[in-house]
mmCIF file of C-alpha atoms and ligand atoms in Angstrom:
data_model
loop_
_atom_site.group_PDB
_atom_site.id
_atom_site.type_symbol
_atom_site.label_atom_id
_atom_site.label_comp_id
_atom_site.label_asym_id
_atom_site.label_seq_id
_atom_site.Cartn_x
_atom_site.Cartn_y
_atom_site.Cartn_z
ATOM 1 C CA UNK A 24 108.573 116.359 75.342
ATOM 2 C CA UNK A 25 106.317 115.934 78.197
ATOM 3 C CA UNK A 26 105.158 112.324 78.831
ATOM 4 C CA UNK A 27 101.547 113.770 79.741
ATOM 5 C CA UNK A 28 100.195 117.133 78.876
ATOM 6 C CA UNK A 29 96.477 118.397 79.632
ATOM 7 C CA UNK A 30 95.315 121.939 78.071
ATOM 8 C CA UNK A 31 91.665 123.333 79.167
ATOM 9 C CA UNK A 32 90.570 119.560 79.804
ATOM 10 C CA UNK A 33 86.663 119.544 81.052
ATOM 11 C CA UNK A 34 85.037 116.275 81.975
ATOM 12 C CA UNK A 35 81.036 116.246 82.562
ATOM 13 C CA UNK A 36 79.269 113.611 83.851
ATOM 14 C CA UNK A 37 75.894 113.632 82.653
ATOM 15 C CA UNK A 38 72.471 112.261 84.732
ATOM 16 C CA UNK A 39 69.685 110.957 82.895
ATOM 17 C CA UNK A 40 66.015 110.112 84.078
ATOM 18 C CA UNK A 41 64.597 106.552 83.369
ATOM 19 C CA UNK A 42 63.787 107.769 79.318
ATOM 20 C CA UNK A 43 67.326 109.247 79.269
ATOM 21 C CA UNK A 44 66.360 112.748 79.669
ATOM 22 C CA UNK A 45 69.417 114.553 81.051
ATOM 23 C CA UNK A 46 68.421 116.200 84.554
ATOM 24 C CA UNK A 47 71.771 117.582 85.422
ATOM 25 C CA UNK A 48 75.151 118.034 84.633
ATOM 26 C CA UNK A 49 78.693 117.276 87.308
ATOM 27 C CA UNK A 50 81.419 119.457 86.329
ATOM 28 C CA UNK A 51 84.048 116.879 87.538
ATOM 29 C CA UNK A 52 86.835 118.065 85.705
ATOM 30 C CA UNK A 53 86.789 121.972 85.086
ATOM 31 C CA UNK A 54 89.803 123.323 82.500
ATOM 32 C CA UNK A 55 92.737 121.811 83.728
ATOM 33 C CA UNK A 56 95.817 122.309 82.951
ATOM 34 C CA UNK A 57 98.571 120.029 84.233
ATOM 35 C CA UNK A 58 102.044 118.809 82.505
ATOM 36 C CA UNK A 59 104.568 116.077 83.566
ATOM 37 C CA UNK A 60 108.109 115.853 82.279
ATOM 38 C CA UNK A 61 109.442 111.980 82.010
ATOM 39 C CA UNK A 62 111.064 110.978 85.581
ATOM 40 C CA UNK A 63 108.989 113.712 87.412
ATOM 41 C CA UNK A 64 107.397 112.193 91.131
ATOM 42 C CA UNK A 65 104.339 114.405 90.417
ATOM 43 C CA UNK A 66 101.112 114.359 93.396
ATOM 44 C CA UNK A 67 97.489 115.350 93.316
ATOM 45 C CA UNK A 68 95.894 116.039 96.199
ATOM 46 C CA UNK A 69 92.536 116.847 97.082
ATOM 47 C CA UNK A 70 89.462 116.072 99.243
ATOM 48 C CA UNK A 71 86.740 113.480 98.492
ATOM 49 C CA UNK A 72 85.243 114.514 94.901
ATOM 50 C CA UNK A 73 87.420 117.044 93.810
ATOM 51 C CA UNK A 74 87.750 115.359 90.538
ATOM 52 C CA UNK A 75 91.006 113.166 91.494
ATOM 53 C CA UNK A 76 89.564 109.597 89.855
ATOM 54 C CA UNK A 77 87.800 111.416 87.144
ATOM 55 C CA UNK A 78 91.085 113.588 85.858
ATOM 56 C CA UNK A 79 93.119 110.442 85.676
ATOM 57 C CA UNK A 80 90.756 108.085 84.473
ATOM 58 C CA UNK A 81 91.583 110.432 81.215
ATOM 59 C CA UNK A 82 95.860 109.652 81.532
ATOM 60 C CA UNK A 83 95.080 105.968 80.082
ATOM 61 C CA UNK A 84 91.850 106.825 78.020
ATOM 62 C CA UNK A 85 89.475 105.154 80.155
ATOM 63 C CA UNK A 86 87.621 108.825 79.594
ATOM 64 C CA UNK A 87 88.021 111.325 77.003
ATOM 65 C CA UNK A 88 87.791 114.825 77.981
ATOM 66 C CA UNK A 89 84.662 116.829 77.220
ATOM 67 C CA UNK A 90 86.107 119.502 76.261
ATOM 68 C CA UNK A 91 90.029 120.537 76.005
ATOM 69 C CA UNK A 92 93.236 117.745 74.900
ATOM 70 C CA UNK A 93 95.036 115.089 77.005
ATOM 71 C CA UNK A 94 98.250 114.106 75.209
ATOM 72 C CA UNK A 95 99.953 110.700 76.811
ATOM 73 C CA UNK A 96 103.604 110.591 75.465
ATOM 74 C CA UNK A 97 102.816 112.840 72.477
ATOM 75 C CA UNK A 98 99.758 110.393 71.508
ATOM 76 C CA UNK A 99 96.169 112.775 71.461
ATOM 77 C CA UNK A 100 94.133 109.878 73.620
ATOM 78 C CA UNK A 101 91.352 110.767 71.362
ATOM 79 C CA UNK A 102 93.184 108.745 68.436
ATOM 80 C CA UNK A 103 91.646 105.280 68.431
ATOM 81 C CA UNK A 104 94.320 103.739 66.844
ATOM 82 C CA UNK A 105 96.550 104.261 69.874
ATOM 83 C CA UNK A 106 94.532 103.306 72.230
ATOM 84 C CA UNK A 107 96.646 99.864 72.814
ATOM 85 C CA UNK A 108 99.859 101.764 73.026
ATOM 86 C CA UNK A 109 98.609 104.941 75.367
ATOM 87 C CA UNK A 110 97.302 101.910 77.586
ATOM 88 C CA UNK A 111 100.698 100.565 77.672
ATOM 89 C CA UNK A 112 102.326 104.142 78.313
ATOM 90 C CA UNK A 113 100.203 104.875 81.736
ATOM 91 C CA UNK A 114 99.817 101.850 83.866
ATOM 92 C CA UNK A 115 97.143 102.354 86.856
ATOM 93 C CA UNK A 116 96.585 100.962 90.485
ATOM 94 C CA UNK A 117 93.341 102.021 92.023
ATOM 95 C CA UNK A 118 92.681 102.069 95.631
ATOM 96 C CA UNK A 119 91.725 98.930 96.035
ATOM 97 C CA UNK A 120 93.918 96.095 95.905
ATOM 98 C CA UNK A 121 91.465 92.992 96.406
ATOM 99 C CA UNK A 122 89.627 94.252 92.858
ATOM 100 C CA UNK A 123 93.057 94.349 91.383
ATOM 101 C CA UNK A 124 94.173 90.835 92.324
ATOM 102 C CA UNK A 125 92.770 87.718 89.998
ATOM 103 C CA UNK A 126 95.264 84.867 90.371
ATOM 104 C CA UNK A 127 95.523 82.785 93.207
ATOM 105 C CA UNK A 128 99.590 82.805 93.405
ATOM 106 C CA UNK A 129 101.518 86.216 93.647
ATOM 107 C CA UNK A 130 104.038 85.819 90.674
ATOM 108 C CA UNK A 131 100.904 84.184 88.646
ATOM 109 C CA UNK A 132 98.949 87.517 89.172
ATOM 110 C CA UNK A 133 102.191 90.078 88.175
ATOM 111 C CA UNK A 134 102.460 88.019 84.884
ATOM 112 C CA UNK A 135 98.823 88.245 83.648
ATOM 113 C CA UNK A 136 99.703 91.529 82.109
ATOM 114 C CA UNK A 137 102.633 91.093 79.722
ATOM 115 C CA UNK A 138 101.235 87.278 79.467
ATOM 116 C CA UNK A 139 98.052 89.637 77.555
ATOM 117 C CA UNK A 140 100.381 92.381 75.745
ATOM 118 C CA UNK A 141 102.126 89.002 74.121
ATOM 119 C CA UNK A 142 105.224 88.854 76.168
ATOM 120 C CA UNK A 143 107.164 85.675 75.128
ATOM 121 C CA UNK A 144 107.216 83.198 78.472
ATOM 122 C CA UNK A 145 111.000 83.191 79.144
ATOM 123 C CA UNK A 146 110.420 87.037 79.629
ATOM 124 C CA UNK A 147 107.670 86.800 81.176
ATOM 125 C CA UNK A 148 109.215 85.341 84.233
ATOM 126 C CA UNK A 149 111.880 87.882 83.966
ATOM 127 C CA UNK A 150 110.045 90.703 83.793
ATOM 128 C CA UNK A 151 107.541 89.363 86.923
ATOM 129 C CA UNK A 152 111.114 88.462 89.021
ATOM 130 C CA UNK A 153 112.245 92.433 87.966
ATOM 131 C CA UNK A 154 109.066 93.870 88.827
ATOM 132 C CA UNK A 155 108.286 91.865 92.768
ATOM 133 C CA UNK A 156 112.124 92.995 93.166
ATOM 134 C CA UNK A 157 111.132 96.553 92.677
ATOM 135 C CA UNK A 158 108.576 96.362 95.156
ATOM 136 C CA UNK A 159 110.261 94.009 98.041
ATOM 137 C CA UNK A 160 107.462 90.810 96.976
ATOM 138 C CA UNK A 161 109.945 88.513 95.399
ATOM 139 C CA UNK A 162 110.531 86.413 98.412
ATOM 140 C CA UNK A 163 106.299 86.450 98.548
ATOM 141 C CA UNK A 164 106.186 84.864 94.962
ATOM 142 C CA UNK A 165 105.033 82.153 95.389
ATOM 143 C CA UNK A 166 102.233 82.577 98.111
ATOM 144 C CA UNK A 167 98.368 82.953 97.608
ATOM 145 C CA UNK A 168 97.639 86.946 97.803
ATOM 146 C CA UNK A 169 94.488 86.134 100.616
ATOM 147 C CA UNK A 170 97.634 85.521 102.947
ATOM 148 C CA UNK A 171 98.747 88.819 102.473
ATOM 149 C CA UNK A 172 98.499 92.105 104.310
ATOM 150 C CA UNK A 173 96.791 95.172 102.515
ATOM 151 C CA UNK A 174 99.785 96.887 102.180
ATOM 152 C CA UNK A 175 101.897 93.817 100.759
ATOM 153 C CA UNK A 176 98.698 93.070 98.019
ATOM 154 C CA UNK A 177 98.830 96.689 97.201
ATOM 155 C CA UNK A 178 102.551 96.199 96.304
ATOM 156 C CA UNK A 179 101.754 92.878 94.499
ATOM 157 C CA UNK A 180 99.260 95.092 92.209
ATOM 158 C CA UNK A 181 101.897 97.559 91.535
ATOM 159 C CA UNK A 182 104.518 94.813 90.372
ATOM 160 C CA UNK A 183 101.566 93.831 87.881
ATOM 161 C CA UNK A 184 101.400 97.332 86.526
ATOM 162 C CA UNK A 185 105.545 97.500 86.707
ATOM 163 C CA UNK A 186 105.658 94.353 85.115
ATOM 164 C CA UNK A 187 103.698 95.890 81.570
ATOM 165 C CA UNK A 188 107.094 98.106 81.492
ATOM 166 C CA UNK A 189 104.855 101.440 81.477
ATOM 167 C CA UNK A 190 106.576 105.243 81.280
ATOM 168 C CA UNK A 191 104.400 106.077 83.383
ATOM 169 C CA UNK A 192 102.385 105.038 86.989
ATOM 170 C CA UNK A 193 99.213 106.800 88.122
ATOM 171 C CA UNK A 194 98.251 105.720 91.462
ATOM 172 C CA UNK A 195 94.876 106.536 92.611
ATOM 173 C CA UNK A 196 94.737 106.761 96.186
ATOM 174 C CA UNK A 197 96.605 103.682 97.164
ATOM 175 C CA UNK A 198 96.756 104.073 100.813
ATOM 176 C CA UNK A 199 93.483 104.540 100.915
ATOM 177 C CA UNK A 200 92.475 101.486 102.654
ATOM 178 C CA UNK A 201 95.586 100.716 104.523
ATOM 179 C CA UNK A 202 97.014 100.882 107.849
ATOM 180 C CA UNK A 203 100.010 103.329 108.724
ATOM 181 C CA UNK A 204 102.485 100.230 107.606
ATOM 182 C CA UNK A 205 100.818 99.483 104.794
ATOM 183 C CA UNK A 206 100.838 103.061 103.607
ATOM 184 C CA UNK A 207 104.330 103.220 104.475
ATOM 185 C CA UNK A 208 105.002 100.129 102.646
ATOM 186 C CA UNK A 209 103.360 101.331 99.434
ATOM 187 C CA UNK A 210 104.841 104.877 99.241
ATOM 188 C CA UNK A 211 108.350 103.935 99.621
ATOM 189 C CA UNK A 212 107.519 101.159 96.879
ATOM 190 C CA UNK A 213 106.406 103.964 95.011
ATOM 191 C CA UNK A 214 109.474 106.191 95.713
ATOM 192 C CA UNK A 215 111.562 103.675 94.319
ATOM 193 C CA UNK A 216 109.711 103.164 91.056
ATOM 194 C CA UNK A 217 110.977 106.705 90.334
ATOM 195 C CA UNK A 218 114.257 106.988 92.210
ATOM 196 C CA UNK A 219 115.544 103.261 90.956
ATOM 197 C CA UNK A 220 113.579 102.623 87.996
ATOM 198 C CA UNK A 221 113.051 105.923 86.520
ATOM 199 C CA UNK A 222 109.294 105.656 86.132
ATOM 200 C CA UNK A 223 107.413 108.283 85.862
ATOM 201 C CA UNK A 224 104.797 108.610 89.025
ATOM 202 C CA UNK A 225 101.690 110.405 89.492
ATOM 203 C CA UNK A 226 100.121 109.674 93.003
ATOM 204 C CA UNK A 227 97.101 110.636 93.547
ATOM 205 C CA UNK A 228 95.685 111.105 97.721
ATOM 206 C CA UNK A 229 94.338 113.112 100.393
ATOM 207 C CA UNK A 230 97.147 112.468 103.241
ATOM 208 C CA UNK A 231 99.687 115.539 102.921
ATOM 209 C CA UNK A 232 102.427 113.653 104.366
ATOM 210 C CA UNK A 233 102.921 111.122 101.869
ATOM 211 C CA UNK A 234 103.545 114.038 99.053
ATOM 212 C CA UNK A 235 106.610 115.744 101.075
ATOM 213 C CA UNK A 236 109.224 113.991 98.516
ATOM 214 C CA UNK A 237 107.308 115.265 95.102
ATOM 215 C CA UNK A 238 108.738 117.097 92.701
ATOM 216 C CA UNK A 239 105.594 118.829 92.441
ATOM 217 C CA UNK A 240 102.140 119.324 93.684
ATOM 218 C CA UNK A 241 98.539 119.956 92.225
ATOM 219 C CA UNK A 242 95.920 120.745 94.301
ATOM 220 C CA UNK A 243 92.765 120.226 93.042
ATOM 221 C CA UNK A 244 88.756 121.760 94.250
ATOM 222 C CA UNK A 245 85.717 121.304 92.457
ATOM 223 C CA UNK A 246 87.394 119.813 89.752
ATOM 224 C CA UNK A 247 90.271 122.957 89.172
ATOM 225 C CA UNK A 248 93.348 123.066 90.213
ATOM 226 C CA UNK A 249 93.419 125.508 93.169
ATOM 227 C CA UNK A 250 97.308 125.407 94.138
ATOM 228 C CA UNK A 251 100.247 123.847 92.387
ATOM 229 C CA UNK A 252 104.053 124.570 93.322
ATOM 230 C CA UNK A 253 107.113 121.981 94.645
ATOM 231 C CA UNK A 254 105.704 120.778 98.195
ATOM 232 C CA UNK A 255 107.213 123.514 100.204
ATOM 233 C CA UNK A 256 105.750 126.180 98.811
ATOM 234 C CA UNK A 257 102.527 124.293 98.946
ATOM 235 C CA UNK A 258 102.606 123.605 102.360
ATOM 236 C CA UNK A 259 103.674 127.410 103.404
ATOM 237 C CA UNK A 260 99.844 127.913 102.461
ATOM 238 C CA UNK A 261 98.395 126.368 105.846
ATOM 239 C CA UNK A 262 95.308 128.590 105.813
ATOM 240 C CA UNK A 263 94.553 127.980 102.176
ATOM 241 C CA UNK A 264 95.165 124.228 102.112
ATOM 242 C CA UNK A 265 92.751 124.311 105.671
ATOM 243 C CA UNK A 266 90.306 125.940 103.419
ATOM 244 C CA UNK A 267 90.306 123.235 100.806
ATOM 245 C CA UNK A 268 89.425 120.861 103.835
ATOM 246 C CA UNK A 269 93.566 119.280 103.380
ATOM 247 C CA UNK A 270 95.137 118.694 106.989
ATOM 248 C CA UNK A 271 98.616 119.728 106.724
ATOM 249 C CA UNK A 272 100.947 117.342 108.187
ATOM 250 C CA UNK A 273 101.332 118.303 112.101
ATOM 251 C CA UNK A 274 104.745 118.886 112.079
ATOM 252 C CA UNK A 275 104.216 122.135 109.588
ATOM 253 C CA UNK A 276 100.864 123.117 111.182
ATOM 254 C CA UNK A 277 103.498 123.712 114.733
ATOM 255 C CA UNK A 278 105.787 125.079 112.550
ATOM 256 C CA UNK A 279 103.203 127.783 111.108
ATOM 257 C CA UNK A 280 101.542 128.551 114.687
ATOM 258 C CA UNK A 281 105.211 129.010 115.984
ATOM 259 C CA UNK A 282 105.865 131.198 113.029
ATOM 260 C CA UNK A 283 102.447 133.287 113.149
ATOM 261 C CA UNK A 284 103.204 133.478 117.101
ATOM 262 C CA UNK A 285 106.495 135.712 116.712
ATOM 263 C CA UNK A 286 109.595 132.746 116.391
ATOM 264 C CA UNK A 287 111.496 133.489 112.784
ATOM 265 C CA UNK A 288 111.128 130.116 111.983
ATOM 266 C CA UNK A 289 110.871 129.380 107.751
ATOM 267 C CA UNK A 290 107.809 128.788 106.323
ATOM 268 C CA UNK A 291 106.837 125.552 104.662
ATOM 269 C CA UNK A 292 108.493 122.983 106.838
ATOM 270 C CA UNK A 293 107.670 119.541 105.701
ATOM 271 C CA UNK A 294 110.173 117.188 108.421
ATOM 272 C CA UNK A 295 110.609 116.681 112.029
ATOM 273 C CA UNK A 296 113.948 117.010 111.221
ATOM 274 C CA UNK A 297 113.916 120.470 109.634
ATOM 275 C CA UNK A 298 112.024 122.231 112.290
ATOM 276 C CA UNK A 299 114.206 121.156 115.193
ATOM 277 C CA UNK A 300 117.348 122.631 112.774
ATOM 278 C CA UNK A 301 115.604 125.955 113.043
ATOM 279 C CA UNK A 302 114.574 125.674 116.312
ATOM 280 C CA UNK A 303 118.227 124.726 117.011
ATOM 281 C CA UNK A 304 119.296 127.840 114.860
ATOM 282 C CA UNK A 305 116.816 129.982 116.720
ATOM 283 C CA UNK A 306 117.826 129.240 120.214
ATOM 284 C CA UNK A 307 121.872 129.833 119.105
ATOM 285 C CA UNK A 308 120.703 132.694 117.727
ATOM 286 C CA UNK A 309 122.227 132.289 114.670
HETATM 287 P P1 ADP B 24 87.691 112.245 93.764
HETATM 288 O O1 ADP B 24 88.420 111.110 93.127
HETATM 289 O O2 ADP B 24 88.547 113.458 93.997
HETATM 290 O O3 ADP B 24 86.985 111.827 95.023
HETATM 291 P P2 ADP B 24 85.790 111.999 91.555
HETATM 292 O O4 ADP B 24 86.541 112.234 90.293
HETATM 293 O O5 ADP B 24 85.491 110.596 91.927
HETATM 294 O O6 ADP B 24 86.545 112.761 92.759
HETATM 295 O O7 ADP B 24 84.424 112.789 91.504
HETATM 296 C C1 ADP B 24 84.322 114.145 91.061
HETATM 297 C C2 ADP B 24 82.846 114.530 90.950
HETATM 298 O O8 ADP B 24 82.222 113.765 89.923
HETATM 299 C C3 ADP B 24 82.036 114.271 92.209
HETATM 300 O O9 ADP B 24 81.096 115.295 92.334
HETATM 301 C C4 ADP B 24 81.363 112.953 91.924
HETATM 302 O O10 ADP B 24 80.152 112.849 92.618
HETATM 303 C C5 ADP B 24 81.132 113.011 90.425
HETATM 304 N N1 ADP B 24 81.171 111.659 89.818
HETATM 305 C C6 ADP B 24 82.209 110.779 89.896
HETATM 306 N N2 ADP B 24 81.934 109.658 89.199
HETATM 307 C C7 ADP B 24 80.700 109.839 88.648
HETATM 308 C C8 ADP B 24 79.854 109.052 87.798
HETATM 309 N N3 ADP B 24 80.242 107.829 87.370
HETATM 310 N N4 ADP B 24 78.649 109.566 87.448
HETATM 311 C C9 ADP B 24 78.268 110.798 87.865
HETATM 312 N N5 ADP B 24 79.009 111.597 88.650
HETATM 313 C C10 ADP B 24 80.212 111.134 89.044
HETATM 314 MG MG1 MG B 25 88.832 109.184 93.824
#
């Protein structure tokens, strides 16, 4: 079974006048479809209003679609009575980390979450030492968060979501606010979720080179998905993804003017690494 499936999902924002009149209708979210097996490192990318936020504001029922079904774990998030338990399936971190953060000593903040699901104390602390372990904070445990760099807060958020022992981790645009550390930091916390922990992950962003380890990749306009495929044959699309306003990472953008210039280099080359094998290939002529 999938852990979240979406069929035909629609969301509409609706504006109103001062009487509540509606004056006009945002398509945010236009029939989407999208499924994610358990374990799967899935990303969404897309520019600024594409209907990122809005689609996965509806993976932990903080919206209901319009029109169309989101299923979390085999749960319809339309059934009230589940709404404690889809909550607890899809844990989220938004973008940013200083709205996220309410106590004023890291492991303190990562056990506000089970300490509200009911979590008995003794696991309380076990489950807060587990989760700053997953994320490299547990020598930071017992420091205020203000001391702490973006990226390091940012992992201090996701231990709180970790520590709630969700299936499933949406990230919405994490790295948003950070510097090239701090992103760094943060995906390869992110990584490890799902290569260590087995957690599902859905990360949601606009920078292409922090989706070059998914298993797969939506890519989402006006509220559709436009392009979806594993990240290489995503990122073989240059002109396409240039149209949707996405910079590819630079290492495949030389790789595709190389390419379109006459060398028989691959398409959809994603490392440094991988285009100096083929340019090494090339030049032996193999
Ligand atoms: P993204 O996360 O990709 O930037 P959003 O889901 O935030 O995109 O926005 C999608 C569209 O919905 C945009 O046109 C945006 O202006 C509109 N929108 C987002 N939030 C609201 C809201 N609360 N009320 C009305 N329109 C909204
Ligand atoms: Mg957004």
């Amino acid at each position: 079974m999938n852990i979240i499936d979406l069929k035909k999902v629609v969301y509409e924002y609706f504006r109103r006048d001062d009487e509540g009149n509606v004056t006009g209708i945002t398509t945010a979210v236009d029939h989407v479809d999208l499924s994610v097996k358990p374990g799967d490192f899935i990303a969404i990318l897309g520019h600024n209003g594409s209907g990122k936020s809005t689609l996965a504001k509806h993976l932990n029922a903080i919206l209901y679609p319009s029109e169309g079904t989101v299923w979390v774990d085999g749960m319809d998030t339309t059934e009230e009575d589940k709404l404690m338990q889809i909550r607890q399936t899809t844990g989220m971190v938004f973008q940013n980390p200083d709205n996220q953060i309410i106590a004023q000593i890291v492991e303190e903040d990562v056990g506000f979450g089970p300490e509200n699901l009911g979590v008995p104390t003794k696991k309380i602390w076990e489950r807060v030492e587990e989760s700053l372990k997953a994320v490299g904070m547990y020598e930071f445990r017992k420091k205020s968060p203000n001391r702490l760099s973006g990226g390091q807060k940012q992992r201090v958020s996701i231990a709180g979501v970790l520590a709630m022992h969700p299936k499933c981790i949406v990230l919405d645009e994490p790295t948003a606010m950070l510097d090239p550390a701090g992103r760094r930091e943060v995906i390869r916390a992110a990584r490890a979720l799902n290569d260590v922990e087995k957690i599902t992950v859905i990360l949601i962003t606009h920078y292409m080179e922090e989706v070059i380890y998914a298993d797969h990749v939506y890519v989402m306009d006006h509220g559709s998905v436009k392009m979806e495929g594993s990240p290489r044959e995503v990122f073989s699309r240059v002109d396409e993804l240039s149209a949707l306003h996405l910079t590819v990472p630079q290492v495949t953008l030389l790789a595709d003017r190389l390419k379109k210039s006459g060398l028989p280099i691959k398409s959809g080359i994603l490392t440094r690494d991988e285009l100096t094998a083929e340019l090494v290939r090339i030049k032996s002529g193999r």
